[in-house]
Short mmCIF file of C-alpha atoms in Angstrom, two decimals:
data_model
loop_
_atom_site.label_atom_id
_atom_site.label_comp_id
_atom_site.label_asym_id
_atom_site.label_seq_id
_atom_site.Cartn_x
_atom_site.Cartn_y
_atom_site.Cartn_z
CA UNK C 1 41.73 2.68 15.32
CA UNK C 2 38.67 0.59 15.92
CA UNK C 3 36.26 -0.83 13.47
CA UNK C 4 33.11 1.30 12.81
CA UNK C 5 29.84 0.46 14.09
CA UNK C 6 27.35 -0.57 11.86
CA UNK C 7 23.80 -1.92 12.89
CA UNK C 8 22.98 -4.38 10.13
CA UNK C 9 24.19 -5.43 6.85
CA UNK C 10 21.85 -7.52 4.62
CA UNK C 11 24.12 -9.87 2.51
CA UNK C 12 22.42 -10.82 -0.83
CA UNK C 13 24.06 -14.21 -1.16
CA UNK C 14 22.74 -14.96 -4.31
CA UNK C 15 20.73 -13.43 -7.27
CA UNK C 16 19.07 -17.01 -7.81
CA UNK C 17 15.55 -17.58 -6.51
CA UNK C 18 13.42 -20.47 -6.88
CA UNK C 19 10.16 -17.87 -6.85
CA UNK C 20 9.27 -15.36 -9.20
CA UNK C 21 7.69 -12.82 -7.08
CA UNK C 22 5.75 -9.91 -8.59
CA UNK C 23 6.73 -7.87 -5.66
CA UNK C 24 10.47 -8.54 -5.69
CA UNK C 25 12.70 -5.35 -5.12
CA UNK C 26 15.59 -7.19 -6.59
CA UNK C 27 16.69 -5.32 -9.70
CA UNK C 28 18.07 -8.54 -11.22
CA UNK C 29 14.69 -10.43 -10.89
CA UNK C 30 13.81 -9.78 -14.37
CA UNK C 31 16.07 -12.29 -15.95
CA UNK C 32 16.42 -14.53 -12.80
CA UNK C 33 19.74 -13.27 -11.95
CA UNK C 34 21.42 -13.99 -14.99
CA UNK C 35 22.80 -10.81 -15.30
CA UNK C 36 24.60 -11.08 -12.13
CA UNK C 37 25.63 -14.63 -12.52
CA UNK C 38 26.40 -17.17 -9.57
CA UNK C 39 28.33 -15.69 -6.81
CA UNK C 40 31.03 -17.88 -6.26
CA UNK C 41 31.72 -18.66 -2.47
CA UNK C 42 35.25 -17.56 -2.69
CA UNK C 43 34.07 -13.97 -3.73
CA UNK C 44 31.51 -14.05 -1.33
CA UNK C 45 33.59 -14.83 1.73
CA UNK C 46 36.21 -12.22 0.49
CA UNK C 47 33.74 -9.61 0.42
CA UNK C 48 32.41 -10.72 3.79
CA UNK C 49 35.98 -10.48 5.21
CA UNK C 50 36.30 -6.85 3.89
CA UNK C 51 33.12 -5.99 5.74
CA UNK C 52 34.20 -7.71 8.77
CA UNK C 53 37.46 -5.87 8.65
CA UNK C 54 35.94 -2.51 8.15
CA UNK C 55 33.03 -2.75 10.64
CA UNK C 56 31.86 -3.96 13.89
CA UNK C 57 28.45 -5.19 12.88
CA UNK C 58 25.63 -5.55 15.16
CA UNK C 59 24.14 -8.37 13.20
CA UNK C 60 23.63 -9.60 9.54
CA UNK C 61 20.88 -10.46 7.57
CA UNK C 62 21.03 -13.24 5.20
CA UNK C 63 18.75 -13.00 1.92
CA UNK C 64 18.79 -13.03 -1.59
CA UNK C 65 17.46 -14.10 -3.85
CA UNK C 66 16.89 -16.99 -1.92
CA UNK C 67 19.94 -17.53 0.45
CA UNK C 68 19.14 -21.25 1.00
CA UNK C 69 20.03 -21.72 -2.76
CA UNK C 70 23.77 -20.66 -2.25
CA UNK C 71 25.70 -23.97 -1.63
CA UNK C 72 28.15 -22.15 0.61
CA UNK C 73 25.26 -20.93 3.17
CA UNK C 74 26.67 -22.93 6.05
CA UNK C 75 30.08 -22.15 5.45
CA UNK C 76 29.02 -18.65 5.68
CA UNK C 77 27.40 -19.52 8.86
CA UNK C 78 30.40 -20.71 10.17
CA UNK C 79 32.38 -17.83 9.41
CA UNK C 80 30.08 -15.35 10.75
CA UNK C 81 29.86 -17.71 14.06
CA UNK C 82 33.75 -17.42 14.18
CA UNK C 83 33.28 -13.68 13.92
CA UNK C 84 30.53 -13.83 16.85
CA UNK C 85 28.37 -11.71 14.37
CA UNK C 86 24.49 -12.58 14.87
CA UNK C 87 22.41 -13.69 11.95
CA UNK C 88 18.90 -13.56 11.08
CA UNK C 89 17.67 -15.12 7.47
CA UNK C 90 15.11 -13.84 5.03
CA UNK C 91 13.93 -16.87 3.02
CA UNK C 92 10.79 -17.98 1.14
CA UNK C 93 11.23 -21.33 3.10
CA UNK C 94 10.68 -23.26 0.09
CA UNK C 95 14.21 -25.37 -0.02
CA UNK C 96 13.84 -25.97 3.64
CA UNK C 97 13.14 -29.36 4.80
CA UNK C 98 13.91 -31.38 8.08
CA UNK C 99 17.55 -32.12 7.61
CA UNK C 100 18.38 -28.55 6.58
CA UNK C 101 16.36 -27.01 9.48
CA UNK C 102 18.01 -29.55 12.01
CA UNK C 103 21.32 -28.49 10.78
CA UNK C 104 20.48 -24.68 10.79
CA UNK C 105 19.46 -25.26 14.55
CA UNK C 106 23.14 -25.72 15.67
CA UNK C 107 23.87 -21.95 14.41
CA UNK C 108 21.23 -20.32 16.90
CA UNK C 109 20.03 -17.83 14.19
CA UNK C 110 17.93 -15.00 15.48
CA UNK C 111 15.12 -16.31 13.26
CA UNK C 112 14.34 -17.28 9.85
CA UNK C 113 11.80 -15.11 8.18
CA UNK C 114 9.19 -16.60 5.62
CA UNK C 115 6.49 -15.03 3.64
CA UNK C 116 2.98 -15.86 2.97
CA UNK C 117 1.11 -13.66 1.14
CA UNK C 118 -2.36 -15.30 1.04
CA UNK C 119 -4.35 -17.81 3.12
CA UNK C 120 -4.71 -19.85 -0.16
CA UNK C 121 -2.34 -21.42 -2.41
CA UNK C 122 -3.87 -19.68 -5.55
CA UNK C 123 -3.64 -16.32 -4.29
CA UNK C 124 -0.22 -16.85 -2.85
CA UNK C 125 0.64 -18.27 -6.28
CA UNK C 126 -0.35 -15.05 -7.77
CA UNK C 127 2.03 -13.22 -5.91
CA UNK C 128 5.02 -15.41 -6.05
CA UNK C 129 4.94 -16.59 -9.58
CA UNK C 130 3.96 -20.08 -9.65
CA UNK C 131 2.02 -23.24 -8.06
CA UNK C 132 3.44 -25.19 -5.41
CA UNK C 133 5.25 -22.45 -3.56
CA UNK C 134 2.47 -22.07 -0.78
CA UNK C 135 2.72 -25.62 0.35
CA UNK C 136 6.70 -25.49 0.06
CA UNK C 137 6.82 -22.52 2.46
CA UNK C 138 4.18 -24.12 4.95
CA UNK C 139 6.52 -27.30 4.86
CA UNK C 140 9.66 -25.32 5.28
CA UNK C 141 8.14 -23.42 8.14
CA UNK C 142 6.97 -26.35 9.90
CA UNK C 143 10.26 -28.03 9.49
CA UNK C 144 11.88 -25.03 11.23
CA UNK C 145 9.45 -25.07 14.15
CA UNK C 146 9.99 -28.92 14.50
CA UNK C 147 13.52 -28.37 14.71
CA UNK C 148 13.25 -25.16 17.21
CA UNK C 149 14.16 -22.76 14.91
CA UNK C 150 12.70 -19.09 15.38
CA UNK C 151 10.35 -18.34 12.53
CA UNK C 152 9.05 -14.78 12.01
CA UNK C 153 6.32 -14.56 9.59
CA UNK C 154 5.87 -12.23 6.72
CA UNK C 155 3.02 -10.63 4.68
CA UNK C 156 3.84 -8.33 1.87
CA UNK C 157 0.51 -6.28 1.79
CA UNK C 158 -0.53 -5.39 -1.77
CA UNK C 159 -3.83 -4.07 -3.38
CA UNK C 160 -4.39 -7.92 -3.71
CA UNK C 161 -4.52 -9.47 -0.38
CA UNK C 162 -5.07 -6.27 1.93
CA UNK C 163 -8.28 -7.35 2.41
CA UNK C 164 -7.30 -10.88 3.67
CA UNK C 165 -4.59 -9.90 6.25
CA UNK C 166 -6.47 -11.19 9.07
CA UNK C 167 -6.68 -14.70 7.46
CA UNK C 168 -3.18 -14.60 6.76
CA UNK C 169 -2.24 -13.61 10.32
CA UNK C 170 -4.77 -16.49 11.64
CA UNK C 171 -2.80 -19.20 9.35
CA UNK C 172 0.40 -17.75 10.79
CA UNK C 173 -1.10 -18.07 14.51
CA UNK C 174 -1.96 -21.61 13.32
CA UNK C 175 1.53 -22.45 12.62
CA UNK C 176 2.60 -21.16 15.91
CA UNK C 177 4.27 -17.77 14.43
CA UNK C 178 3.84 -15.12 16.88
CA UNK C 179 6.20 -12.15 15.48
CA UNK C 180 5.16 -10.84 12.23
CA UNK C 181 6.35 -8.53 9.75
CA UNK C 182 3.71 -6.66 7.77
CA UNK C 183 5.81 -5.43 4.86
CA UNK C 184 3.72 -3.03 3.15
CA UNK C 185 4.40 -3.48 -0.56
CA UNK C 186 7.13 -0.61 -1.55
CA UNK C 187 7.69 -0.53 -5.32
CA UNK C 188 11.67 -0.79 -6.08
CA UNK C 189 13.81 -2.68 -8.40
CA UNK C 190 11.94 -5.39 -10.32
CA UNK C 191 8.58 -4.58 -8.54
CA UNK C 192 8.78 -0.93 -9.69
CA UNK C 193 6.80 -1.46 -12.82
CA UNK C 194 4.10 -3.41 -10.63
CA UNK C 195 3.19 -0.44 -8.80
CA UNK C 196 -0.10 0.08 -10.73
CA UNK C 197 -0.87 -3.52 -10.02
CA UNK C 198 0.32 -4.17 -6.29
CA UNK C 199 0.59 -0.87 -4.61
CA UNK C 200 -2.06 -0.47 -1.98
CA UNK C 201 -4.09 2.59 -1.33
CA UNK C 202 -4.23 4.59 2.09
CA UNK C 203 -7.83 2.87 2.55
CA UNK C 204 -6.42 -0.56 1.51
CA UNK C 205 -3.49 -0.31 3.97
CA UNK C 206 -5.77 0.84 6.77
CA UNK C 207 -7.96 -2.19 6.24
CA UNK C 208 -5.21 -4.19 6.70
CA UNK C 209 -4.11 -2.75 10.05
CA UNK C 210 -7.69 -2.99 11.00
CA UNK C 211 -7.73 -6.70 10.60
CA UNK C 212 -4.11 -6.79 12.01
CA UNK C 213 -4.79 -5.03 15.16
CA UNK C 214 -6.65 -7.70 17.21
CA UNK C 215 -3.82 -10.06 16.56
CA UNK C 216 -1.51 -7.52 17.90
CA UNK C 217 -3.77 -6.55 20.80
CA UNK C 218 -5.65 -9.63 21.82
CA UNK C 219 -3.67 -12.34 20.69
CA UNK C 220 -0.38 -10.87 21.73
CA UNK C 221 1.27 -11.32 18.48
CA UNK C 222 4.39 -9.24 17.92
CA UNK C 223 3.36 -7.27 14.55
CA UNK C 224 5.80 -4.77 12.88
CA UNK C 225 4.92 -2.70 9.95
CA UNK C 226 8.33 -3.04 8.16
CA UNK C 227 8.04 -0.34 5.49
CA UNK C 228 7.64 3.29 6.13
CA UNK C 229 4.19 4.70 6.38
CA UNK C 230 4.22 8.38 6.43
CA UNK C 231 2.25 9.63 9.26
CA UNK C 232 0.80 12.09 7.26
CA UNK C 233 -0.96 9.17 5.10
CA UNK C 234 -2.27 6.99 8.01
CA UNK C 235 -2.85 7.81 11.52
CA UNK C 236 -0.56 5.11 12.64
CA UNK C 237 -1.19 5.92 16.24
CA UNK C 238 -4.40 4.26 16.19
CA UNK C 239 -2.81 0.87 15.50
CA UNK C 240 -0.82 0.36 18.77
CA UNK C 241 0.72 -2.18 19.67
CA UNK C 242 1.43 -2.75 15.95
CA UNK C 243 5.06 -1.01 15.58
CA UNK C 244 5.85 1.45 13.14
CA UNK C 245 9.19 3.01 11.88
CA UNK C 246 10.62 5.09 9.31
CA UNK C 247 13.58 4.58 6.98
CA UNK C 248 16.68 4.02 8.60
CA UNK C 249 19.04 5.05 5.77
CA UNK C 250 21.67 7.69 6.92
CA UNK C 251 20.81 6.75 10.59
CA UNK C 252 22.71 4.57 13.21
CA UNK C 253 20.12 1.95 12.36
CA UNK C 254 20.77 1.58 8.83
CA UNK C 255 21.06 -1.81 7.30
CA UNK C 256 23.18 -1.70 4.56
CA UNK C 257 23.05 -4.07 1.85
CA UNK C 258 26.00 -6.26 -0.09
CA UNK C 259 24.67 -7.17 -3.45
CA UNK C 260 25.42 -10.49 -5.20
CA UNK C 261 27.92 -8.57 -7.23
CA UNK C 262 29.79 -6.93 -4.40
CA UNK C 263 27.98 -3.55 -4.72
CA UNK C 264 27.40 -1.93 -0.92
CA UNK C 265 24.26 -0.27 -1.09
CA UNK C 266 21.99 2.04 1.07
CA UNK C 267 19.45 -0.84 1.63
CA UNK C 268 18.51 -3.58 -0.37
CA UNK C 269 15.66 -1.45 -2.34
CA UNK C 270 18.42 0.79 -3.59
CA UNK C 271 20.47 0.40 -6.93
CA UNK C 272 23.26 2.79 -6.61
CA UNK C 273 26.82 1.43 -5.15
CA UNK C 274 27.77 3.45 -2.43
CA UNK C 275 30.74 5.83 -3.73
CA UNK C 276 30.36 4.41 -7.15
CA UNK C 277 32.32 1.33 -6.19
CA UNK C 278 31.29 -1.69 -8.16
CA UNK C 279 32.85 -4.19 -5.84
CA UNK C 280 34.02 -3.85 -2.55
CA UNK C 281 36.59 -6.66 -3.17
CA UNK C 282 38.69 -4.19 -4.81
CA UNK C 283 41.74 -3.79 -2.23
CA UNK C 284 41.84 0.02 -3.20
CA UNK C 285 38.63 0.62 -1.81
CA UNK C 286 38.42 1.87 1.93
CA UNK C 287 35.32 0.27 2.87
CA UNK C 288 34.90 1.75 6.36
CA UNK C 289 35.11 5.43 4.48
CA UNK C 290 32.13 4.36 2.19
CA UNK C 291 29.95 5.57 5.26
CA UNK C 292 30.88 8.99 4.84
CA UNK C 293 29.91 9.23 1.39
CA UNK C 294 27.23 12.02 0.47
CA UNK C 295 24.52 9.26 -0.47
CA UNK C 296 24.89 8.00 3.00
CA UNK C 297 25.65 10.73 5.38
CA UNK C 298 23.75 13.44 3.57
CA UNK C 299 20.69 11.14 2.92
CA UNK C 300 18.33 12.54 5.86
CA UNK C 301 19.27 15.86 4.65
CA UNK C 302 17.41 15.45 1.42
CA UNK C 303 13.67 16.15 1.84
CA UNK C 304 11.10 16.11 -0.75
CA UNK C 305 9.77 19.47 -1.15
CA UNK C 306 6.19 18.14 -0.03
CA UNK C 307 7.74 17.37 3.13
CA UNK C 308 9.48 20.68 4.13
CA UNK C 309 8.38 22.13 7.25
CA UNK C 310 6.75 18.88 8.66
CA UNK C 311 6.98 17.97 12.36
CA UNK C 312 8.25 14.66 10.89
CA UNK C 313 10.37 15.79 8.03
CA UNK C 314 13.64 14.70 9.60
CA UNK C 315 12.44 11.30 10.61
CA UNK C 316 9.87 10.20 7.97
CA UNK C 317 11.84 11.78 5.28
CA UNK C 318 8.62 11.34 2.91
CA UNK C 319 8.72 7.46 3.39
CA UNK C 320 10.67 5.05 0.94
CA UNK C 321 13.45 7.13 -0.89
CA UNK C 322 14.03 4.09 -2.68
CA UNK C 323 10.88 3.50 -4.30
CA UNK C 324 10.34 7.27 -5.02
CA UNK C 325 13.68 6.90 -6.89
CA UNK C 326 12.56 3.86 -8.82
CA UNK C 327 9.11 4.74 -9.69
CA UNK C 328 9.14 8.68 -9.77
CA UNK C 329 12.62 9.23 -10.90
CA UNK C 330 14.10 10.95 -7.82
CA UNK C 331 13.66 11.72 -4.00
CA UNK C 332 12.28 15.18 -4.39
CA UNK C 333 8.89 13.15 -4.43
CA UNK C 334 7.58 11.29 -1.45
CA UNK C 335 6.87 7.38 -1.39
CA UNK C 336 4.62 6.45 -4.03
CA UNK C 337 2.42 5.08 -1.44
CA UNK C 338 1.73 8.46 -0.49
CA UNK C 339 2.10 10.17 -3.68
CA UNK C 340 -0.55 8.37 -5.59
CA UNK C 341 -3.03 10.07 -2.99
CA UNK C 342 -1.53 13.73 -3.59
CA UNK C 343 -0.27 14.03 -7.20
CA UNK C 344 -3.28 13.96 -9.73
CA UNK C 345 -1.04 12.96 -12.51
CA UNK C 346 0.76 10.14 -10.86
CA UNK C 347 -2.67 8.82 -9.66
CA UNK C 348 -4.03 9.08 -13.48
CA UNK C 349 -0.95 7.22 -14.53
CA UNK C 350 -1.38 4.39 -11.96
CA UNK C 351 -5.26 4.36 -13.09
CA UNK C 352 -4.35 3.93 -16.98
CA UNK C 353 -1.93 1.12 -15.96
CA UNK C 354 -4.91 -0.67 -14.08
CA UNK C 355 -7.18 -0.23 -17.00
CA UNK C 356 -6.77 -3.08 -19.38
CA UNK C 357 -6.15 -2.05 -23.05
CA UNK C 358 -9.09 -3.18 -25.62
CA UNK C 359 -6.33 -3.28 -28.24
CA UNK C 360 -3.95 -5.63 -26.05
CA UNK C 361 -4.40 -8.34 -23.40
CA UNK C 362 -0.92 -8.06 -22.56
CA UNK C 363 -0.43 -6.67 -19.08
CA UNK C 364 0.95 -3.09 -19.11
CA UNK C 365 3.38 -2.12 -16.73
CA UNK C 366 4.53 1.32 -15.66
CA UNK C 367 7.86 2.40 -17.13
CA UNK C 368 10.76 2.38 -14.64
CA UNK C 369 12.55 5.30 -14.54
CA UNK C 370 16.13 4.35 -15.58
CA UNK W 1 -7.69 4.25 -6.36
CA UNK W 2 -7.28 7.83 -5.05
CA UNK W 3 -10.07 10.06 -4.00
CA UNK W 4 -10.56 13.64 -3.19
CA UNK W 5 -11.34 12.88 0.57
CA UNK W 6 -8.18 10.95 0.96
CA UNK W 7 -6.03 13.79 -0.83
CA UNK W 8 -7.86 16.19 1.49
CA UNK W 9 -7.35 14.20 4.73
CA UNK W 10 -3.54 13.63 3.94
CA UNK W 11 -3.19 17.49 3.02
CA UNK W 12 -5.09 18.49 6.38
CA UNK W 13 -2.85 16.23 8.12
CA UNK W 14 0.38 17.32 6.71
CA UNK W 15 -0.87 21.06 7.45
CA UNK W 16 -1.45 20.15 10.83
CA UNK W 17 2.11 18.75 11.33
CA UNK W 18 3.61 21.92 9.75
CA UNK W 19 1.57 23.76 12.23
CA UNK W 20 2.77 21.90 14.97
CA UNK W 21 6.29 22.15 13.93
CA UNK W 22 6.04 26.16 13.74
CA UNK W 23 4.50 25.95 17.22
CA UNK W 24 6.97 23.88 18.57
CA UNK W 25 9.72 25.84 16.98
CA UNK W 26 8.50 28.85 18.83
CA UNK W 27 7.98 27.14 22.10
CA UNK W 28 11.69 26.08 21.98
CA UNK W 29 12.72 29.59 21.17
CA UNK W 30 14.54 28.79 18.13
CA UNK W 31 13.96 31.80 16.32
CA UNK W 32 15.38 32.35 13.15
CA UNK W 33 16.71 28.70 12.95
CA UNK W 34 13.67 27.42 11.60
CA UNK W 35 15.30 24.60 9.80
CA UNK W 36 17.44 23.58 12.85
CA UNK W 37 14.36 23.72 15.14
CA UNK W 38 12.05 21.56 12.83
CA UNK W 39 14.68 18.67 12.74
CA UNK W 40 14.89 18.82 16.46
CA UNK W 41 11.18 18.90 17.17
CA UNK W 42 10.76 16.07 14.92
CA UNK W 43 12.86 13.81 16.31
CA UNK W 44 11.53 14.44 19.65
CA UNK W 45 8.29 12.52 18.91
CA UNK W 46 4.89 13.44 19.47
CA UNK W 47 4.94 16.21 22.02
CA UNK W 48 4.63 19.02 19.66
CA UNK W 49 1.21 18.47 17.87
CA UNK W 50 -1.05 21.44 17.96
CA UNK W 51 -3.92 19.20 16.45
CA UNK W 52 -6.27 16.98 18.11
CA UNK W 53 -4.57 13.84 16.85
CA UNK W 54 -1.70 12.12 18.34
CA UNK W 55 1.19 12.25 16.31
CA UNK W 56 3.06 9.00 16.07
CA UNK W 57 6.86 9.13 15.74
CA UNK W 58 8.29 7.20 12.59
CA UNK W 59 11.52 6.86 13.62
CA UNK W 60 14.11 5.07 11.43
CA UNK W 61 13.97 1.47 10.92
CA UNK W 62 15.61 -0.87 8.41
CA UNK W 63 12.83 -1.83 5.79
CA UNK W 64 13.52 -5.52 5.70
CA UNK W 65 13.26 -6.80 9.19
CA UNK W 66 10.46 -6.46 11.77
CA UNK W 67 11.33 -3.59 14.19
CA UNK W 68 13.92 -4.65 16.70
CA UNK W 69 13.74 -4.03 20.12
CA UNK W 70 16.96 -1.99 20.39
CA UNK W 71 16.63 -1.01 24.14
CA UNK W 72 17.04 2.53 22.99
CA UNK W 73 15.20 4.99 25.25
CA UNK W 74 14.47 8.56 24.81
CA UNK W 75 17.82 10.69 25.32
CA UNK W 76 16.01 13.80 25.46
CA UNK W 77 18.19 16.58 24.64
CA UNK W 78 20.26 14.46 22.16
CA UNK W 79 17.60 15.03 19.63
CA UNK W 80 19.08 18.47 19.03
CA UNK W 81 22.44 17.00 18.26
CA UNK W 82 21.67 15.13 15.18
CA UNK W 83 18.40 14.46 13.17
CA UNK W 84 19.76 10.82 12.52
CA UNK W 85 20.02 9.64 16.04
CA UNK W 86 16.99 7.80 17.55
CA UNK W 87 15.35 9.73 20.37
CA UNK W 88 12.81 7.44 21.14
CA UNK W 89 9.14 8.29 21.76
CA UNK W 90 6.38 7.93 24.35
CA UNK W 91 3.98 6.91 21.50
CA UNK W 92 3.04 3.32 22.21
CA UNK W 93 2.78 2.82 18.39
CA UNK W 94 6.58 3.14 18.03
CA UNK W 95 9.12 0.95 18.93
CA UNK W 96 11.93 2.83 17.18
CA UNK W 97 14.24 2.57 14.32
CA UNK W 98 14.57 -1.16 12.76
CA UNK W 99 15.49 -2.56 9.44
CA UNK W 100 12.80 -2.79 6.85
CA UNK W 101 12.61 -6.33 5.92
CA UNK W 102 12.52 -8.39 9.01
CA UNK W 103 11.97 -7.82 12.74
CA UNK W 104 14.76 -6.72 15.11
CA UNK W 105 16.95 -9.65 16.58
CA UNK W 106 15.74 -9.02 20.11
CA UNK W 107 12.46 -9.60 19.26
CA UNK W 108 13.07 -12.44 17.02
CA UNK W 109 12.20 -15.18 19.60
#
């Protein structure tokens, strides 16, 4: 029997990252990955072998943490190259120098996606947790370009930078990067507690799209909004040629995620192990059969009550279900991006979090639903 | 910051989508199989809107990647087979399913 086809798998190589992003969806970001520990190359390769045995994979996305922080990334690239599995990489770019970029060029990865969240170092630092990262990312991008490696630029659009998207895109354009992932901030994992601080409103995201539109239309940059935008919340059709899509979990375009601990998840934002399997290295586990688990196969059938009867219900599904689970407790409510404008109680909760307490200057966070 | 105007706008747009789904379901002759028909209609993209708005189709896409050009075109009747299938759309704003975190490989150059 042939292997089952899978569109994409995100391989989270390591829990470690040199940045401390406020918007990070990794649930282990809180302790810097210590709860996960170092993912040994042997285990990583064993898990990848299990995936390659089970699935015919269209491509993989190497991510983390910071994937270039894993010492065995090039051995993994060798393995994937031998298996003829195309690769793309999500990185903050901060560890990339000319030598690494030149070595990477030989692997013909589709691209390396790097993120800039501001046109200036200060605001970028506010997003990624420290000084020096802005310049490091710029240097990494330039090194990749010098080596001839394709670069995709990413902007995580938040409450803090939505009004600056045009300037950020101009910066990407000046770097010679033409393909952009506008990643609308989606509160999940560590960042679930930062929903009040970072979740853009509908009006803020509209400002971002308005600013992005000329870059797509007039400068012919390829811009994709890479988190779901429910069509009831924003008239996405007004922003063509910016590309929009909906959550792919449970569809043939799903991007599964292999955590650094060996869990196979519905996507990188989800926390639950498919089938309750803590590590796919377990030889008793039928990895291919995990695709039949209800949390995958039935995912699209679980609709938020708000979405019942909607023309887009089966495709949109209420937006990012992972964010709904992390912030609101379950998927019976839509994406927090939408829900902040519909549910008065949730809106008030966010507003309370945004109001500095007179008794404490400590930043308060939303309680993450356990 | 939420506002009553934004909430009303969203609820009004949702109401239009629901009305469009019901209308389209009727046009398709789905009769009492409303749930199935709504799924079918949703997957066909933007043709069923009863409102003045053009409805964009937000088909599945991986969250981390920019939308990949998958080469998938509208497969028409197959939308009836499964709501999980990508069926394509005429909407220029929609390029089909892709991972959420990064763009599709074919678009990566």
